[in-house]
C-alpha cells in the first residue's frame, strides 16, 4: 500500500485525530514573517486545520493535498476547493509569500524532498518564507503503512547546503502536538527564499 492509499483509506480517522492538534504557537511564529495581506499555500493540508487558521487570521489561503479523500474532507471543513495534486507535480512561479508544509513532505524520499523543495523555492515570491517539519531522527523507510524520511540537525544542514536556495531563519525541536501523543519529537525549520 502506498502512502497516498493509506491516507485515502484512513482519511476520516486521520481528520478526526489531527484537526484539533495545537500548532497555534508555530503558526503565529510563521505568520510573524509575513505581511497581513500574504498569500499562503498549505502544502499537504491534511485535515485543513492550518489553512483554516491562516484564513481566520485574514491571510489569502490556498490548500492542496495528494490524497483525494483528504481533499474532499478538507474542502468541506474549509468551505473552499482543495487541489488534489502530487507534490512532485507542483509547478508555480513566484506565486506565494508563504508556504506551509506541516508534516507533509516527510512522506517523500530524500531525493524527492530535494526536488520538491526546489519546486517550492520557485513557487515562493522573492524573500518568501517556507515552514516544514519532519519526525526527528535518521530513519528512512516504511513505518505504520506510510513512507517516512526523518531528519536531525546535521541531515537538515546537509540538505540545505545541497539545495543552496534557502536561508535558514530558525531550526528547533518540538514535542508531538497530537492529543495523547507525547513520545515523539519533531524538527521544525523556517526557511527564506534566497533569490
Coordinates of N, CA and C in Angstrom, one line a residue:
X1 N 0.8 -1.2 0.0 CA 0.0 0.0 0.0 C 0.9 1.3 0.0
X2 N 0.6 2.2 -0.9 CA 1.3 3.5 -0.9 C 0.9 4.4 0.2
X3 N 1.7 5.4 0.5 CA 1.3 6.4 1.5 C 0.0 7.1 1.1
X4 N -0.2 7.4 -0.2 CA -1.5 8.0 -0.6 C -2.6 7.1 -0.4
X5 N -2.5 5.8 -0.7 CA -3.5 4.8 -0.4 C -3.9 4.8 1.1
X6 N -2.8 4.9 1.9 CA -3.1 4.9 3.4 C -4.0 6.0 3.7
X7 N -3.7 7.2 3.2 CA -4.5 8.4 3.6 C -5.8 8.4 3.0
X8 N -6.0 7.8 1.8 CA -7.3 7.7 1.2 C -8.2 6.8 2.0
X9 N -7.6 5.7 2.4 CA -8.3 4.7 3.2 C -8.6 5.0 4.6
X10 N -7.8 5.9 5.2 CA -7.9 6.3 6.6 C -8.2 7.8 6.8
X11 N -8.8 8.4 5.7 CA -8.9 9.9 5.7 C -9.8 10.4 6.9
X12 N -10.9 9.8 7.1 CA -11.8 10.3 8.2 C -11.2 10.1 9.6
X13 N -10.6 9.0 9.8 CA -9.9 8.8 11.1 C -8.7 9.8 11.3
X14 N -8.0 10.0 10.2 CA -6.9 10.9 10.3 C -7.4 12.3 10.5
X15 N -8.4 12.7 9.8 CA -9.0 14.1 10.1 C -9.4 14.2 11.5
X16 N -10.1 13.3 12.1 CA -10.6 13.3 13.5 C -9.4 13.4 14.4
X17 N -8.3 12.7 14.1 CA -7.2 12.6 15.0 C -6.3 13.9 15.0
X18 N -6.3 14.6 13.8 CA -5.4 15.7 13.7 C -6.0 17.1 13.7
X19 N -7.3 17.2 13.4 CA -7.9 18.5 13.2 C -7.8 19.4 14.5
X20 N -7.6 18.8 15.7 CA -7.5 19.6 16.9 C -6.1 19.7 17.4
X21 N -5.1 19.2 16.7 CA -3.7 19.3 17.1 C -3.4 20.8 17.3
X22 N -2.7 21.1 18.4 CA -2.4 22.5 18.8 C -1.1 23.0 18.2
X23 N -1.2 23.7 17.1 CA 0.0 24.2 16.4 C 0.0 25.7 16.4
X24 N -0.9 26.3 17.3 CA -1.1 27.8 17.3 C 0.2 28.6 17.4
X25 N 1.1 28.1 18.3 CA 2.3 28.9 18.6 C 3.2 28.9 17.4
X26 N 3.3 27.8 16.7 CA 4.1 27.7 15.5 C 3.5 28.5 14.3
X27 N 2.2 28.4 14.2 CA 1.5 29.2 13.1 C 1.7 30.7 13.4
X28 N 1.6 31.1 14.6 CA 1.8 32.5 14.9 C 3.2 33.0 14.6
X29 N 4.2 32.1 14.9 CA 5.6 32.4 14.6 C 5.8 32.6 13.1
X30 N 5.3 31.6 12.4 CA 5.3 31.7 10.9 C 4.7 33.0 10.4
X31 N 3.5 33.3 10.8 CA 2.8 34.5 10.4 C 3.6 35.7 10.7
X32 N 4.4 35.7 11.7 CA 5.2 36.9 12.1 C 6.2 37.2 11.0
X33 N 6.5 36.3 10.1 CA 7.4 36.6 9.0 C 6.7 37.2 7.8
X34 N 5.4 37.2 7.8 CA 4.6 37.6 6.6 C 3.7 38.8 6.8
X35 N 3.5 39.5 5.7 CA 2.6 40.7 5.8 C 1.2 40.3 6.0
X36 N 0.4 41.2 6.4 CA -1.1 40.9 6.7 C -1.8 40.5 5.4
X37 N -1.4 40.9 4.3 CA -2.0 40.5 3.0 C -1.3 39.3 2.3
X38 N -0.6 38.6 3.1 CA 0.2 37.5 2.5 C -0.7 36.4 1.9
X39 N -0.2 35.9 0.8 CA -0.8 34.7 0.1 C 0.0 33.5 0.6
X40 N -0.7 32.5 1.2 CA -0.1 31.3 1.8 C -0.7 30.1 1.1
X41 N 0.2 29.1 0.8 CA -0.2 27.8 0.4 C 0.0 26.8 1.5
X42 N -1.0 26.1 1.9 CA -0.9 24.9 2.8 C -0.6 23.7 1.9
X43 N 0.6 23.3 2.0 CA 1.1 22.3 1.0 C 1.1 20.9 1.7
X44 N 0.1 20.1 1.4 CA -0.2 18.9 2.1 C -1.1 19.2 3.4
X45 N -2.2 19.7 3.1 CA -3.1 20.3 4.1 C -3.7 19.3 5.1
X46 N -3.8 18.1 4.7 CA -4.4 17.1 5.6 C -5.8 17.4 5.9
X47 N -6.1 17.6 7.2 CA -7.5 18.0 7.7 C -7.9 19.3 7.3
X48 N -7.0 20.2 6.9 CA -7.3 21.6 6.6 C -7.2 22.5 7.8
X49 N -6.8 22.0 9.0 CA -6.7 22.7 10.2 C -5.9 24.0 10.1
X50 N -4.7 23.9 9.5 CA -3.8 25.1 9.5 C -4.3 26.1 8.4
X51 N -4.8 25.6 7.3 CA -5.3 26.6 6.3 C -6.5 27.4 6.9
X52 N -7.3 26.7 7.7 CA -8.4 27.4 8.3 C -7.9 28.5 9.3
X53 N -6.9 28.1 10.0 CA -6.4 29.1 11.0 C -5.8 30.3 10.3
X54 N -5.1 30.1 9.2 CA -4.5 31.2 8.4 C -5.6 32.1 7.8
X55 N -6.6 31.4 7.3 CA -7.8 32.2 6.7 C -8.4 33.0 7.8
X56 N -8.6 32.4 9.0 CA -9.2 33.2 10.1 C -8.4 34.3 10.6
X57 N -7.0 34.2 10.3 CA -6.1 35.3 10.7 C -6.1 36.4 9.6
X58 N -6.9 36.2 8.5 CA -7.0 37.2 7.5 C -6.1 37.1 6.3
X59 N -5.4 36.0 6.2 CA -4.5 35.8 5.1 C -5.2 35.1 3.9
X60 N -4.7 35.3 2.7 CA -5.2 34.7 1.5 C -4.6 33.3 1.5
X61 N -5.5 32.3 1.4 CA -5.0 30.9 1.6 C -5.5 30.0 0.5
X62 N -4.6 29.1 0.1 CA -4.9 28.0 -0.8 C -4.4 26.8 -0.2
X63 N -4.9 25.6 -0.6 CA -4.5 24.4 0.0 C -4.5 23.3 -1.0
X64 N -3.6 22.4 -0.8 CA -3.5 21.2 -1.7 C -3.1 20.0 -0.9
X65 N -3.4 18.8 -1.4 CA -3.0 17.5 -0.8 C -3.0 16.5 -1.8
X66 N -2.2 15.4 -1.6 CA -2.1 14.3 -2.5 C -3.2 13.3 -2.4
X67 N -3.8 13.3 -1.3 CA -4.9 12.3 -1.0 C -6.3 12.9 -1.5
X68 N -6.9 12.2 -2.4 CA -8.2 12.7 -2.9 C -9.2 12.7 -1.8
X69 N -9.2 11.7 -0.9 CA -10.2 11.7 0.2 C -10.0 12.8 1.2
X70 N -8.7 13.1 1.5 CA -8.4 14.2 2.4 C -8.8 15.6 1.8
X71 N -8.6 15.7 0.5 CA -9.0 16.9 -0.2 C -10.5 17.1 -0.1
X72 N -11.3 16.0 -0.2 CA -12.7 16.1 -0.1 C -13.1 16.6 1.3
X73 N -12.5 15.9 2.3 CA -12.9 16.2 3.7 C -12.4 17.7 4.1
X74 N -11.2 18.0 3.7 CA -10.7 19.4 3.9 C -11.5 20.4 3.2
X75 N -11.9 20.2 2.0 CA -12.7 21.1 1.3 C -14.0 21.4 2.0
X76 N -14.7 20.4 2.5 CA -15.9 20.5 3.3 C -15.6 21.3 4.6
X77 N -14.6 21.0 5.3 CA -14.2 21.7 6.5 C -13.9 23.2 6.3
X78 N -13.2 23.4 5.2 CA -12.7 24.8 4.9 C -13.7 25.6 4.2
X79 N -14.7 25.0 3.5 CA -15.6 25.7 2.6 C -14.9 26.3 1.4
X80 N -13.9 25.6 0.9 CA -13.2 26.1 -0.3 C -12.6 24.9 -1.0
X81 N -12.3 25.0 -2.3 CA -11.7 23.9 -3.0 C -10.3 23.7 -2.5
X82 N -9.9 22.4 -2.4 CA -8.6 22.0 -2.1 C -8.1 21.2 -3.3
X83 N -7.0 21.6 -3.8 CA -6.4 21.0 -5.0 C -5.9 19.6 -4.7
X84 N -6.2 18.6 -5.5 CA -5.6 17.3 -5.4 C -4.4 17.2 -6.3
X85 N -3.2 17.1 -5.7 CA -2.0 17.1 -6.5 C -0.9 16.4 -5.8
X86 N -0.1 15.6 -6.6 CA 1.1 15.1 -6.0 C 2.1 16.2 -5.9
X87 N 2.9 16.2 -4.8 CA 3.9 17.2 -4.6 C 4.9 17.3 -5.8
X88 N 5.2 16.1 -6.4 CA 6.2 16.0 -7.5 C 5.7 16.7 -8.8
X89 N 4.3 17.0 -8.8 CA 3.7 17.6 -10.0 C 3.5 19.1 -9.8
X90 N 3.9 19.6 -8.6 CA 3.7 21.0 -8.3 C 4.6 21.9 -9.1
X91 N 4.0 22.9 -9.8 CA 4.8 23.8 -10.6 C 4.2 25.2 -10.6
X92 N 4.7 26.1 -9.8 CA 4.2 27.5 -9.9 C 5.4 28.4 -9.8
X93 N 5.2 29.7 -10.2 CA 6.3 30.6 -10.3 C 6.0 31.9 -9.5
X94 N 6.7 32.1 -8.4 CA 6.6 33.3 -7.6 C 5.2 33.7 -7.2
X95 N 4.5 32.7 -6.8 CA 3.0 32.9 -6.5 C 2.7 33.1 -5.0
X96 N 3.6 32.7 -4.1 CA 3.2 32.7 -2.7 C 4.2 33.5 -1.8
X97 N 3.7 34.2 -0.8 CA 4.5 34.8 0.2 C 5.0 33.8 1.2
X98 N 4.2 32.8 1.5 CA 4.5 31.8 2.5 C 4.0 30.5 2.0
X99 N 4.8 29.5 2.3 CA 4.4 28.1 2.0 C 4.6 27.3 3.3
X100 N 3.5 26.6 3.7 CA 3.4 25.8 5.0 C 3.3 24.3 4.6
X101 N 4.3 23.6 5.0 CA 4.3 22.1 4.7 C 4.5 21.4 6.0
X102 N 3.4 21.3 6.8 CA 3.5 20.7 8.1 C 3.3 19.2 8.1
X103 N 4.3 18.5 8.4 CA 4.3 17.0 8.4 C 3.7 16.4 7.1
X104 N 4.2 17.0 6.0 CA 3.7 16.5 4.7 C 4.8 16.0 3.8
X105 N 5.8 16.8 3.5 CA 6.9 16.3 2.6 C 7.8 15.3 3.3
X106 N 7.5 15.0 4.5 CA 8.3 13.9 5.2 C 7.9 12.5 4.7
X107 N 6.9 12.4 3.8 CA 6.5 11.2 3.2 C 7.2 10.9 1.9
X108 N 8.2 11.8 1.5 CA 8.9 11.6 0.3 C 10.3 11.0 0.6
X109 N 11.0 10.5 -0.4 CA 12.4 10.1 -0.2 C 13.2 11.3 -0.1
X110 N 14.4 11.2 0.3 CA 15.4 12.3 0.4 C 15.5 13.0 -1.0
X111 N 15.7 12.2 -2.0 CA 15.8 12.8 -3.4 C 14.6 13.5 -3.8
X112 N 13.4 13.0 -3.5 CA 12.1 13.6 -3.8 C 12.0 14.9 -3.0
X113 N 12.4 14.9 -1.7 CA 12.3 16.1 -0.9 C 13.2 17.2 -1.6
X114 N 14.4 16.9 -2.0 CA 15.2 17.8 -2.7 C 14.5 18.4 -3.9
X115 N 13.9 17.6 -4.8 CA 13.2 18.1 -5.9 C 12.0 18.9 -5.6
X116 N 11.2 18.5 -4.6 CA 10.0 19.3 -4.2 C 10.4 20.6 -3.6
X117 N 11.5 20.6 -2.8 CA 11.9 21.9 -2.2 C 12.4 22.9 -3.3
X118 N 13.0 22.4 -4.4 CA 13.3 23.3 -5.5 C 12.1 23.8 -6.1
X119 N 11.0 23.0 -6.2 CA 9.8 23.5 -6.7 C 9.1 24.5 -5.8
X120 N 9.3 24.3 -4.5 CA 8.7 25.2 -3.5 C 9.5 26.6 -3.6
X121 N 10.8 26.5 -3.8 CA 11.6 27.7 -3.9 C 11.1 28.5 -5.1
X122 N 10.8 27.8 -6.2 CA 10.3 28.5 -7.4 C 8.9 29.1 -7.2
X123 N 8.1 28.5 -6.4 CA 6.8 29.0 -6.1 C 6.7 30.1 -5.2
X124 N 7.8 30.3 -4.4 CA 7.8 31.5 -3.5 C 8.2 32.8 -4.1
X125 N 7.6 33.8 -3.7 CA 8.0 35.2 -4.2 C 9.4 35.4 -3.6
X126 N 10.1 36.4 -4.2 CA 11.4 36.7 -3.6 C 11.3 37.0 -2.1
X127 N 12.2 36.5 -1.3 CA 12.2 36.6 0.2 C 11.0 35.9 0.8
X128 N 10.3 35.0 0.1 CA 9.2 34.2 0.6 C 9.7 33.3 1.7
X129 N 8.7 32.9 2.5 CA 9.0 32.1 3.7 C 8.4 30.7 3.6
X130 N 9.2 29.7 4.0 CA 8.8 28.3 3.9 C 8.9 27.6 5.3
X131 N 7.9 27.0 5.8 CA 7.9 26.3 7.0 C 7.7 24.8 6.7
X132 N 8.5 23.9 7.3 CA 8.2 22.5 7.2 C 8.7 21.8 8.5
X133 N 8.2 20.6 8.7 CA 8.6 19.8 9.8 C 8.7 18.3 9.5
X134 N 9.6 17.7 10.2 CA 9.8 16.2 10.0 C 9.9 15.5 11.3
X135 N 9.6 14.3 11.4 CA 9.9 13.5 12.6 C 11.4 13.5 12.8
X136 N 11.8 13.6 14.1 CA 13.2 13.8 14.4 C 13.9 12.4 14.5
X137 N 15.0 12.3 13.7 CA 15.7 11.0 13.8 C 16.4 10.8 12.4
X138 N 16.9 9.6 12.2 CA 17.6 9.3 11.0 C 16.9 8.2 10.1
X139 N 15.8 7.8 10.5 CA 15.0 6.7 9.8 C 14.6 7.1 8.4
X140 N 14.7 6.2 7.5 CA 14.1 6.4 6.2 C 13.5 5.1 5.7
X141 N 12.2 5.0 5.5 CA 11.6 3.8 5.1 C 10.1 3.8 5.5
X142 N 9.5 2.6 5.4 CA 8.1 2.5 5.7 C 7.9 2.2 7.2
X143 N 6.9 3.0 7.7 CA 6.5 2.8 9.1 C 5.0 3.1 9.2
X144 N 4.3 2.3 9.9 CA 2.9 2.4 10.1 C 2.1 2.7 8.8
X145 N 2.5 1.9 7.7 CA 1.8 2.0 6.5 C 2.1 3.2 5.6
X146 N 3.1 4.0 6.0 CA 3.5 5.1 5.2 C 5.0 5.2 5.1
X147 N 5.5 5.9 4.1 CA 6.9 6.1 3.9 C 7.3 7.4 4.7
X148 N 8.4 7.3 5.4 CA 8.9 8.5 6.1 C 10.4 8.7 5.8
X149 N 10.8 10.0 5.8 CA 12.2 10.4 5.8 C 12.3 11.3 7.0
X150 N 13.0 10.8 8.1 CA 13.2 11.6 9.3 C 14.4 12.5 9.1
X151 N 14.5 13.5 9.9 CA 15.6 14.4 9.9 C 16.1 14.7 11.3
X152 N 17.4 14.9 11.4 CA 18.0 15.6 12.6 C 18.8 16.7 12.0
X153 N 19.4 17.5 12.9 CA 20.1 18.8 12.5 C 21.1 18.6 11.4
X154 N 22.0 17.7 11.6 CA 23.1 17.5 10.6 C 22.6 17.2 9.2
X155 N 21.6 16.3 9.2 CA 21.0 15.9 7.9 C 20.2 17.1 7.2
X156 N 19.6 17.9 8.1 CA 18.9 19.1 7.6 C 19.9 20.1 7.0
X157 N 21.0 20.3 7.7 CA 22.0 21.2 7.3 C 22.6 20.8 6.0
X158 N 22.8 19.5 5.8 CA 23.3 18.9 4.6 C 22.4 19.2 3.4
X159 N 21.1 18.9 3.7 CA 20.0 19.2 2.6 C 20.1 20.6 2.2
X160 N 20.1 21.5 3.1 CA 20.1 23.0 2.8 C 21.3 23.4 2.1
X161 N 22.5 22.8 2.4 CA 23.7 23.1 1.7 C 23.7 22.6 0.3
X162 N 23.1 21.4 0.1 CA 23.0 20.8 -1.2 C 22.0 21.6 -2.1
X163 N 20.9 22.1 -1.5 CA 20.0 22.9 -2.3 C 20.5 24.3 -2.6
X164 N 21.1 24.9 -1.6 CA 21.7 26.3 -1.7 C 20.7 27.3 -2.3
X165 N 19.4 27.2 -1.9 CA 18.5 28.2 -2.4 C 17.6 28.8 -1.2
X166 N 17.9 28.4 0.0 CA 17.1 28.9 1.1 C 18.1 29.4 2.2
X167 N 17.8 30.4 2.9 CA 18.5 30.8 4.1 C 17.7 30.3 5.3
X168 N 18.4 29.7 6.3 CA 17.8 29.2 7.5 C 17.5 30.3 8.4
X169 N 16.2 30.5 8.7 CA 15.8 31.5 9.7 C 15.9 30.9 11.1
X170 N 15.4 29.7 11.2 CA 15.4 29.0 12.5 C 15.1 27.5 12.4
X171 N 15.8 26.8 13.2 CA 15.6 25.3 13.3 C 15.4 25.0 14.8
X172 N 14.3 24.2 15.1 CA 14.1 23.9 16.5 C 13.3 22.6 16.7
X173 N 13.3 22.1 17.9 CA 12.6 20.8 18.2 C 11.4 21.1 19.0
X174 N 10.4 20.3 18.7 CA 9.1 20.3 19.5 C 8.7 18.9 19.8
X175 N 7.8 18.8 20.8 CA 7.1 17.5 21.0 C 6.0 17.3 20.1
X176 N 5.3 16.2 20.2 CA 4.2 15.8 19.3 C 3.0 16.7 19.7
X177 N 2.3 17.3 18.8 CA 1.2 18.2 19.1 C -0.1 17.4 19.1
X178 N -0.1 16.2 18.7 CA -1.4 15.4 18.7 C -1.9 15.1 20.1
X179 N -3.1 15.3 20.4 CA -3.6 14.9 21.7 C -3.3 13.5 22.1
X180 N -2.8 13.3 23.3 CA -2.5 12.0 23.8 C -1.2 11.3 23.3
X181 N -0.4 12.1 22.4 CA 0.9 11.5 22.0 C 2.0 12.4 22.4
X182 N 2.8 11.9 23.3 CA 3.9 12.7 23.8 C 5.3 12.1 23.6
X183 N 5.4 11.0 22.9 CA 6.7 10.3 22.8 C 7.6 10.8 21.7
X184 N 7.0 11.4 20.7 CA 7.9 11.8 19.5 C 8.4 13.2 19.6
X185 N 9.5 13.4 18.9 CA 10.0 14.8 18.7 C 9.9 15.1 17.2
X186 N 9.8 16.4 16.9 CA 9.8 16.9 15.6 C 10.8 18.0 15.4
X187 N 11.4 18.0 14.2 CA 12.3 19.1 13.8 C 11.6 20.0 12.9
X188 N 11.6 21.3 13.3 CA 10.9 22.3 12.6 C 11.9 23.3 11.9
X189 N 11.6 23.8 10.7 CA 12.5 24.8 10.1 C 11.7 25.9 9.5
X190 N 12.2 27.1 9.6 CA 11.7 28.2 8.8 C 12.8 28.6 7.9
X191 N 12.5 28.7 6.6 CA 13.4 29.0 5.6 C 13.0 30.2 4.8
X192 N 13.9 31.0 4.3 CA 13.6 32.1 3.4 C 14.2 31.9 2.1
X193 N 13.5 32.2 1.0 CA 14.0 32.0 -0.3 C 15.2 33.0 -0.5
X194 N 16.3 32.5 -1.0 CA 17.5 33.3 -1.2 C 17.4 34.3 -2.3
X195 N 16.9 33.8 -3.5 CA 16.9 34.7 -4.7 C 15.7 34.4 -5.5

